[in-house]
Amino acid sequence: MRTLKDLLFYLKHYKKESFFAPLFKLLEATFELIVPLVVARIIDSGIRPGNKTVIYQNCALLVGFAVVGMVMAITAQFFAARAATGFGKELRSSLFGKIQSLSFSELDTLGRSSLITRMTNDVTQAQNGVNLVLRLFLRSPFIVLGATVMAFTIDVRCALIFVVVIAALSLVVFGIMGLTMPGYKNVQRQLDGVTLTTRENYAGARVIRAFAAEDAEQAGFNKRNEMLSHLQRSVGRLSALLNPLTYILINIGIVVLIHTGAMRVSLGDLTQGQVVSQILVELIKLANLIITVTKALACASRIQGVLQLEPTLKHTEDDKAGDSDVAVAFDDVTLQYKNAGEPSLEHISFTVPRGSVVGIIGGTGSGKSSLVSLIPHFYDVKDGRVSVFGKNVCAYDDEDLRHRIGYVQQKAVLFQGTVRSNLLWGDDSASDDDLRTALSTAQVLDIVADKGGLDAPVEQNGANFSGGQKQRAAIARALITSPRLILADE
């Protein structure tokens, strides 16, 4: 429970709801525990002596308890749902913010598909766990404990049997919980793989069709999907044992109770059956709650793994004065990606004076993009020093450094919205004239005008623009910042 407990920090704005949800559930449970006493009164004071007035009065009381219990249950559900959805909102927002703060190195290690799964499926599972915990985690034990106390008031031997059965149930429940929790983590990891395959196939649909590789990709997806189903079935079989085993244990306990004749005092057979039924129902609810909480714990562990990550980009004081007339300087730079077997760049040294235009030429995979990514401090160097305008990139505030640089990625990325909203990423205070000037400089103004101007829609990933048009729009976006340094990764 430790991981989920750590995440309960995100309920801090929903303390009232988190208090009232279990409170109203306990009130509902209290009314349920009173029901057997009322039934006993109907039997003892109404049915046996034939007193219809007592029967009618107590039946009306039972109806009243039912109505009040329903109101309590609905109120508890309202507060629990409000707290759980608020928890999900806060957790999702915090997780998104943490992902935005991570360096490219951590993002590469975690993987985009895994992050998407954690942001969606894992958060939803954790949210469902919080909802059930608020509604049932106190209610079910309270009912079981209350019914057991009632059993003690009836017969000690009966109560001892309850205690033994509850202890056996606890062993089964927590044993299965310990076995299934690693399984649920494996299921979520495999779900990451299915998400990755789906994402890659959607993004690379043109490449797949160009090479007529649909059948191979379908086979690969089916393999991962089958593995996911296999893991789900495996952990599902363990989880499915919970209800049968608990029913067996509880029914064995009932058989023992009937055999010993312990339930024959004061409240009558009907009332005793009701006490046993209450314990049975609530223990089954508790067992099902444990299954959901186990899933939530597995997902919470994955979420917490991201939230506990700290960005690894180094930020230090400038250890060496440089020439401010030099726009970019590499001093014996070596770059090695995390978990890579060998460096991607080794012992790179060069300088670029202000006002210069420099082209770096090399074959595919020679490290051009890797070299460019060091200038905006997307990655840390293993050895050496990268300077921008005479200052070590590690000594800059990242936001300040990147505002000085206009960066055009190798793969142009446009976001769903409009041409205007995409250009304003560079400078949200830019005027329409500034935007048109940037578009004109990037030689894409006429194309944008044909599509409807600055308010022309941009579909997801810029799907309604060609590759070249997206690249030019990305150049215009970089120019909007009026950068002192332009990096174009082509």
XYZ file of C-alpha atoms in Angstrom:
490
model
C 0.000 0.000 0.000
C 3.017 2.287 0.334
C 3.111 3.418 -3.320
C -0.596 4.195 -3.486
C -0.299 5.941 -0.119
C 2.424 8.194 -1.559
C 0.101 9.171 -4.397
C -2.715 10.069 -1.985
C -0.922 13.422 -1.720
C -2.963 14.326 -4.782
C -6.134 14.164 -2.687
C -5.017 17.201 -0.679
C -7.591 19.451 -2.384
C -10.331 16.886 -1.751
C -9.970 16.321 1.995
C -13.651 17.035 2.635
C -14.777 14.504 0.027
C -12.228 11.959 1.273
C -13.630 12.323 4.787
C -17.342 12.261 4.004
C -17.249 9.347 1.525
C -16.143 6.701 4.072
C -18.172 8.425 6.829
C -21.452 8.022 4.953
C -20.493 4.455 4.040
C -19.960 3.679 7.724
C -23.346 5.205 8.533
C -24.916 3.014 5.854
C -23.140 -0.012 7.348
C -24.416 0.900 10.818
C -28.015 0.792 9.592
C -27.333 -2.586 7.973
C -26.041 -3.967 11.254
C -29.186 -2.816 13.056
C -31.440 -4.687 10.618
C -30.952 -8.145 12.255
C -31.974 -6.684 15.618
C -35.178 -5.290 14.107
C -35.887 -8.630 12.426
C -35.310 -10.367 15.754
C -37.856 -8.059 17.351
C -40.360 -8.863 14.600
C -39.855 -12.577 15.266
C -39.770 -12.470 19.050
C -42.310 -9.719 19.779
C -44.465 -9.837 16.690
C -44.732 -13.190 14.956
C -44.529 -15.505 18.000
C -47.156 -13.698 20.122
C -49.152 -12.699 17.011
C -48.830 -8.950 17.617
C -49.507 -7.379 14.210
C -48.903 -3.859 15.470
C -45.291 -4.689 16.351
C -44.842 -6.391 12.974
C -46.162 -3.381 11.029
C -44.185 -0.871 13.081
C -40.918 -2.730 12.688
C -41.508 -3.434 8.980
C -41.999 0.306 8.505
C -38.783 0.830 10.439
C -36.972 -1.556 8.062
C -38.286 0.392 5.071
C -37.064 3.602 6.697
C -33.642 2.076 7.272
C -33.549 1.011 3.622
C -34.378 4.517 2.386
C -31.886 6.184 4.729
C -29.237 3.595 3.777
C -29.818 4.277 0.087
C -29.434 8.024 0.643
C -26.236 7.411 2.608
C -24.884 5.130 -0.149
C -25.646 7.657 -2.918
C -24.083 10.476 -0.891
C -20.976 8.373 -0.232
C -20.717 7.510 -3.926
C -20.999 11.197 -4.852
C -18.163 12.221 -2.544
C -16.013 9.205 -3.514
C -16.478 9.851 -7.240
C -15.690 13.528 -6.818
C -12.546 12.796 -4.809
C -11.392 10.047 -7.202
C -11.877 12.109 -10.364
C -10.128 15.044 -8.687
C -7.308 12.714 -7.700
C -7.024 11.535 -11.313
C -6.970 15.110 -12.591
C -4.269 16.208 -10.143
C -2.160 13.097 -10.717
C -2.436 13.330 -14.500
C -1.493 17.010 -14.413
C 1.509 16.354 -12.155
C 2.642 13.427 -14.305
C 2.377 15.507 -17.475
C 4.373 18.315 -15.849
C 7.040 15.850 -14.706
C 7.334 14.414 -18.222
C 7.763 17.927 -19.606
C 10.623 18.539 -17.166
C 12.562 15.398 -18.099
C 15.542 15.568 -20.394
C 15.671 13.779 -23.727
C 17.823 11.132 -22.081
C 15.070 10.118 -19.629
C 12.398 10.316 -22.337
C 14.466 8.030 -24.557
C 14.904 5.544 -21.711
C 11.252 5.449 -20.654
C 9.837 5.385 -24.173
C 6.924 7.381 -25.514
C 4.509 4.448 -25.605
C 5.183 3.587 -21.969
C 4.608 7.206 -20.957
C 1.322 7.304 -22.864
C 0.152 4.116 -21.124
C 1.097 5.493 -17.711
C -0.632 8.788 -18.427
C -3.881 7.094 -19.501
C -4.457 3.489 -18.428
C -2.314 3.510 -15.273
C -3.797 6.750 -13.943
C -7.319 5.427 -14.604
C -6.570 2.205 -12.696
C -5.152 4.187 -9.768
C -8.223 6.457 -9.833
C -10.556 3.443 -9.711
C -8.557 2.085 -6.791
C -8.985 5.333 -4.852
C -12.723 5.326 -5.568
C -13.184 1.810 -4.206
C -10.924 2.399 -1.217
C -12.960 5.435 -0.172
C -16.222 3.510 -0.508
C -15.401 0.026 0.713
C -12.055 -0.153 2.465
C -13.560 0.919 5.803
C -17.119 -0.269 5.205
C -16.439 -3.956 4.580
C -14.118 -4.490 7.576
C -16.583 -2.488 9.704
C -19.462 -4.775 8.688
C -17.387 -7.908 9.275
C -16.176 -6.654 12.644
C -19.641 -5.495 13.656
C -21.251 -8.776 12.670
C -18.536 -10.680 14.524
C -19.166 -8.580 17.654
C -22.851 -9.418 17.305
C -21.859 -13.079 17.099
C -19.915 -12.695 20.366
C -23.050 -11.335 22.011
C -24.905 -14.414 20.809
C -22.402 -17.201 21.443
C -18.652 -17.272 22.055
C -18.172 -20.541 20.153
C -19.881 -18.974 17.128
C -17.618 -15.937 17.322
C -14.479 -18.062 17.550
C -15.476 -19.876 14.372
C -15.888 -16.485 12.681
C -12.419 -15.454 13.842
C -10.841 -18.628 12.440
C -12.633 -18.217 9.113
C -11.611 -14.555 8.841
C -7.974 -15.442 9.592
C -8.024 -18.132 6.875
C -9.614 -15.663 4.454
C -6.922 -13.097 5.218
C -4.210 -15.615 4.326
C -5.916 -16.421 1.027
C -6.601 -12.788 0.101
C -3.153 -11.428 0.879
C -1.442 -14.511 -0.559
C -3.200 -14.084 -3.898
C -2.533 -10.339 -3.728
C 1.207 -10.993 -3.359
C 1.177 -13.397 -6.324
C -0.890 -11.224 -8.681
C 0.766 -7.845 -8.133
C 3.944 -8.692 -10.163
C 1.647 -10.176 -12.807
C -0.303 -6.954 -13.166
C 2.979 -5.055 -13.580
C 3.945 -7.432 -16.403
C 0.543 -6.896 -18.009
C 1.064 -3.136 -17.984
C 4.571 -3.503 -19.452
C 3.213 -5.697 -22.228
C 0.479 -3.134 -22.818
C 3.302 -0.635 -23.366
C 4.566 -2.904 -26.140
C 1.164 -3.157 -27.812
C 0.816 0.633 -27.631
C 4.287 1.006 -29.164
C 3.459 -1.324 -32.060
C 0.158 0.448 -32.689
C 1.783 3.867 -32.565
C 4.599 2.887 -34.915
C 2.188 1.337 -37.404
C -0.030 4.405 -37.480
C 2.936 6.748 -37.834
C 4.672 4.574 -40.434
C 1.624 3.480 -42.433
C 3.049 4.847 -45.706
C 6.380 3.079 -45.223
C 4.665 -0.210 -44.376
C 2.524 -0.063 -47.493
C 5.411 1.067 -49.669
C 7.262 -2.134 -48.761
C 4.101 -4.278 -48.766
C 4.856 -5.275 -45.188
C 1.267 -5.295 -43.923
C 1.223 -9.061 -43.324
C 4.518 -9.011 -41.412
C 3.355 -6.103 -39.234
C 0.019 -7.823 -38.637
C 1.884 -10.951 -37.543
C 4.108 -8.904 -35.221
C 1.113 -7.158 -33.683
C -0.739 -10.452 -33.236
C 2.300 -11.885 -31.444
C 2.446 -9.005 -28.970
C -1.309 -8.993 -28.580
C -1.326 -12.740 -27.894
C 1.420 -12.300 -25.301
C -0.666 -9.590 -23.606
C -3.705 -11.884 -23.619
C -1.589 -14.741 -22.224
C -0.338 -12.584 -19.347
C -3.849 -11.305 -18.655
C -5.179 -14.859 -18.611
C -2.386 -16.006 -16.302
C -2.919 -13.280 -13.736
C -6.674 -13.562 -14.248
C -6.603 -17.241 -13.295
C -4.932 -16.360 -10.005
C -7.388 -13.536 -9.354
C -10.295 -15.808 -10.289
C -9.307 -18.186 -7.486
C -10.143 -15.509 -4.935
C -13.939 -15.738 -5.028
C -14.194 -19.585 -5.100
C -11.662 -19.979 -2.286
C -13.357 -17.355 -0.130
C -16.778 -18.893 -0.781
C -15.426 -22.342 0.151
C -13.918 -21.097 3.390
C -17.007 -19.120 4.338
C -19.377 -21.972 3.566
C -17.181 -24.362 5.528
C -17.512 -21.955 8.423
C -21.312 -21.917 8.017
C -21.428 -25.740 7.959
C -19.388 -25.843 11.156
C -21.723 -23.304 12.756
C -24.799 -25.322 11.847
C -23.146 -28.547 12.960
C -22.201 -27.203 16.371
C -25.606 -25.607 16.837
C -24.014 -22.420 18.131
C -26.514 -20.150 16.433
C -29.641 -20.933 18.415
C -29.895 -18.132 20.921
C -31.985 -14.993 21.436
C -32.344 -13.648 17.873
C -33.730 -16.726 16.119
C -32.597 -18.690 13.061
C -33.602 -16.053 10.473
C -31.577 -13.360 12.232
C -28.555 -15.596 12.585
C -28.690 -16.418 8.910
C -28.772 -12.724 8.209
C -25.643 -12.118 10.310
C -23.826 -14.903 8.450
C -25.109 -13.539 5.111
C -23.809 -10.069 5.948
C -20.365 -11.439 6.736
C -20.398 -13.530 3.557
C -21.384 -10.629 1.284
C -18.962 -8.163 2.841
C -16.023 -10.556 2.760
C -16.658 -11.178 -0.945
C -16.835 -7.412 -1.524
C -13.579 -7.041 0.391
C -11.953 -9.759 -1.714
C -13.012 -8.019 -4.940
C -11.769 -4.730 -3.519
C -8.377 -6.318 -2.927
C -8.189 -7.354 -6.605
C -8.881 -3.791 -7.760
C -6.470 -2.338 -5.221
C -3.792 -4.795 -6.389
C -4.183 -3.522 -9.956
C -4.119 0.054 -8.683
C -0.935 -0.629 -6.691
C 0.818 -2.079 -9.741
C -0.136 0.984 -11.801
C 0.700 3.373 -8.957
C 4.186 1.868 -8.766
C 4.746 2.616 -12.465
C 3.430 6.170 -12.086
C 5.559 6.761 -9.006
C 8.580 5.545 -10.960
C 8.140 8.509 -13.332
C 7.299 11.050 -10.634
C 10.433 10.138 -8.670
C 12.711 10.657 -11.663
C 14.890 13.719 -11.522
C 16.116 15.422 -14.700
C 19.751 14.493 -15.272
C 20.774 17.529 -17.310
C 23.739 19.139 -15.566
C 23.605 22.803 -14.621
C 26.805 24.342 -13.315
C 28.525 27.662 -13.021
C 30.590 28.571 -16.074
C 33.955 27.017 -15.370
C 35.832 28.703 -18.191
C 35.546 32.101 -19.842
C 34.984 31.966 -23.599
C 34.967 34.328 -26.567
C 31.563 36.041 -26.765
C 32.228 36.770 -30.457
C 32.051 33.043 -31.080
C 28.479 31.852 -31.574
C 29.174 28.153 -30.987
C 32.274 26.374 -29.744
C 32.918 22.638 -29.256
C 35.962 21.839 -27.154
C 36.977 18.148 -27.338
C 33.355 17.002 -27.019
C 32.353 13.370 -26.608
C 28.697 12.262 -26.509
C 27.467 8.856 -25.407
C 23.761 8.149 -25.113
C 22.469 6.455 -21.978
C 22.775 2.655 -22.152
C 24.678 2.949 -25.449
C 27.638 0.652 -25.906
C 29.940 3.279 -27.387
C 30.044 7.050 -27.980
C 28.117 8.582 -30.857
C 30.578 11.501 -31.089
C 34.207 11.588 -29.986
C 36.691 14.446 -29.536
C 34.798 17.036 -31.607
C 36.325 20.532 -31.637
C 35.347 23.533 -33.781
C 34.219 27.161 -33.493
C 31.566 29.138 -35.355
C 32.075 32.940 -35.312
C 29.066 35.259 -35.113
C 27.462 35.941 -38.481
C 28.793 32.742 -40.029
C 26.812 30.136 -41.950
C 28.140 26.637 -41.375
C 26.954 23.406 -42.969
C 27.839 20.043 -41.464
C 27.923 17.286 -44.050
C 28.017 13.584 -43.352
C 26.384 10.282 -44.151
C 23.232 9.016 -42.515
C 23.982 8.014 -38.940
C 27.242 9.932 -38.780
C 26.020 12.015 -35.809
C 24.888 15.297 -37.379
C 21.615 15.439 -35.418
C 23.403 14.327 -32.260
C 25.885 17.168 -32.634
C 23.169 19.767 -33.222
C 21.160 18.533 -30.204
C 24.055 19.423 -27.884
C 23.867 23.131 -28.708
C 20.404 23.716 -27.106
C 21.525 21.414 -24.253
C 19.094 18.599 -25.020
C 21.767 16.136 -23.860
C 24.809 16.372 -21.620
C 28.222 15.686 -23.073
C 30.254 12.850 -21.638
C 33.478 14.849 -21.940
C 34.418 18.284 -23.203
C 32.549 21.569 -23.335
C 29.883 23.141 -25.562
C 29.648 26.938 -25.483
C 27.107 29.360 -26.926
C 28.252 32.986 -27.160
C 31.195 32.218 -24.901
C 29.184 30.604 -22.121
C 28.966 26.912 -21.271
C 25.497 25.609 -22.170
C 25.369 23.945 -18.724
C 25.642 27.409 -17.130
C 22.553 28.721 -18.946
C 19.022 28.476 -17.695
C 17.487 26.103 -20.249
C 14.635 28.454 -21.091
C 17.001 31.403 -21.564
C 19.323 29.353 -23.772
C 16.569 28.059 -26.000
C 15.033 31.502 -26.429
C 18.331 32.537 -27.994
C 18.149 29.687 -30.500
C 15.799 29.097 -33.411
C 15.659 25.327 -33.796
C 14.246 23.430 -36.792
C 14.124 19.691 -36.204
C 14.950 17.093 -38.822
C 11.381 15.862 -38.636
C 9.067 18.859 -38.711
C 6.310 18.690 -36.097
C 3.104 20.707 -36.349
C 0.435 20.579 -33.642
C -3.295 20.335 -34.194
C -4.830 23.795 -34.273
C -4.221 26.602 -36.768
C -1.247 28.036 -38.594
C -1.358 30.975 -36.190
C -1.317 28.795 -33.044
C 1.668 26.852 -34.385
C 3.670 29.983 -35.196
C 2.917 31.569 -31.813
C 4.918 28.787 -30.176
C 7.909 30.893 -31.147
C 6.542 34.127 -29.644
C 3.009 34.357 -28.275
C 3.105 38.169 -28.494
C 3.938 38.280 -32.223
C 1.630 40.384 -34.426
C -0.009 39.156 -37.622
C 2.535 41.168 -39.613
C 5.371 39.403 -37.775
C 3.800 36.034 -38.575
C 3.394 36.875 -42.260
C 6.980 38.157 -42.458
C 8.265 34.880 -41.010
C 6.102 32.868 -43.422
C 7.355 34.949 -46.332
C 10.997 34.480 -45.306
C 10.384 30.717 -45.110
C 8.745 30.906 -48.576
C 5.456 29.385 -47.418
C 3.218 32.494 -47.249
C 1.426 31.783 -50.553
C 0.727 28.182 -49.550
C -0.749 29.291 -46.219
C -2.841 31.928 -47.996
C -4.250 29.256 -50.340
C -5.213 27.124 -47.344
C -7.099 29.947 -45.647
C -4.492 32.253 -44.118
C -3.214 32.378 -40.550
C -6.402 30.800 -39.224
C -6.212 27.866 -41.633
C -6.689 24.592 -39.727
C -3.749 22.307 -39.056
C -4.708 18.678 -38.536
C -3.000 16.304 -36.137
C 0.715 16.037 -36.985
C 0.097 18.526 -39.815
C -1.518 15.791 -41.919
C -3.060 18.358 -44.320
C 0.408 19.738 -45.172
C 3.056 18.061 -47.279
C 6.448 17.220 -45.819
C 8.090 20.237 -47.441
C 5.277 22.571 -46.369
C 5.587 21.383 -42.766
C 9.326 21.949 -42.883
C 8.905 25.504 -44.141
C 6.237 26.209 -41.516
C 8.666 24.914 -38.882
C 11.336 27.295 -40.217
C 8.862 30.199 -39.972
C 8.112 29.200 -36.372
C 11.820 29.291 -35.535
C 12.207 32.723 -37.160
C 9.361 34.203 -35.060
C 11.621 34.163 -31.994
C 14.095 36.576 -33.653
C 16.843 34.162 -32.581
C 20.527 35.045 -32.272
C 21.374 31.567 -33.528
C 19.482 29.370 -35.997
C 19.922 25.568 -36.062
C 18.412 23.741 -39.020
C 18.703 19.964 -38.753
C 18.052 18.760 -42.281
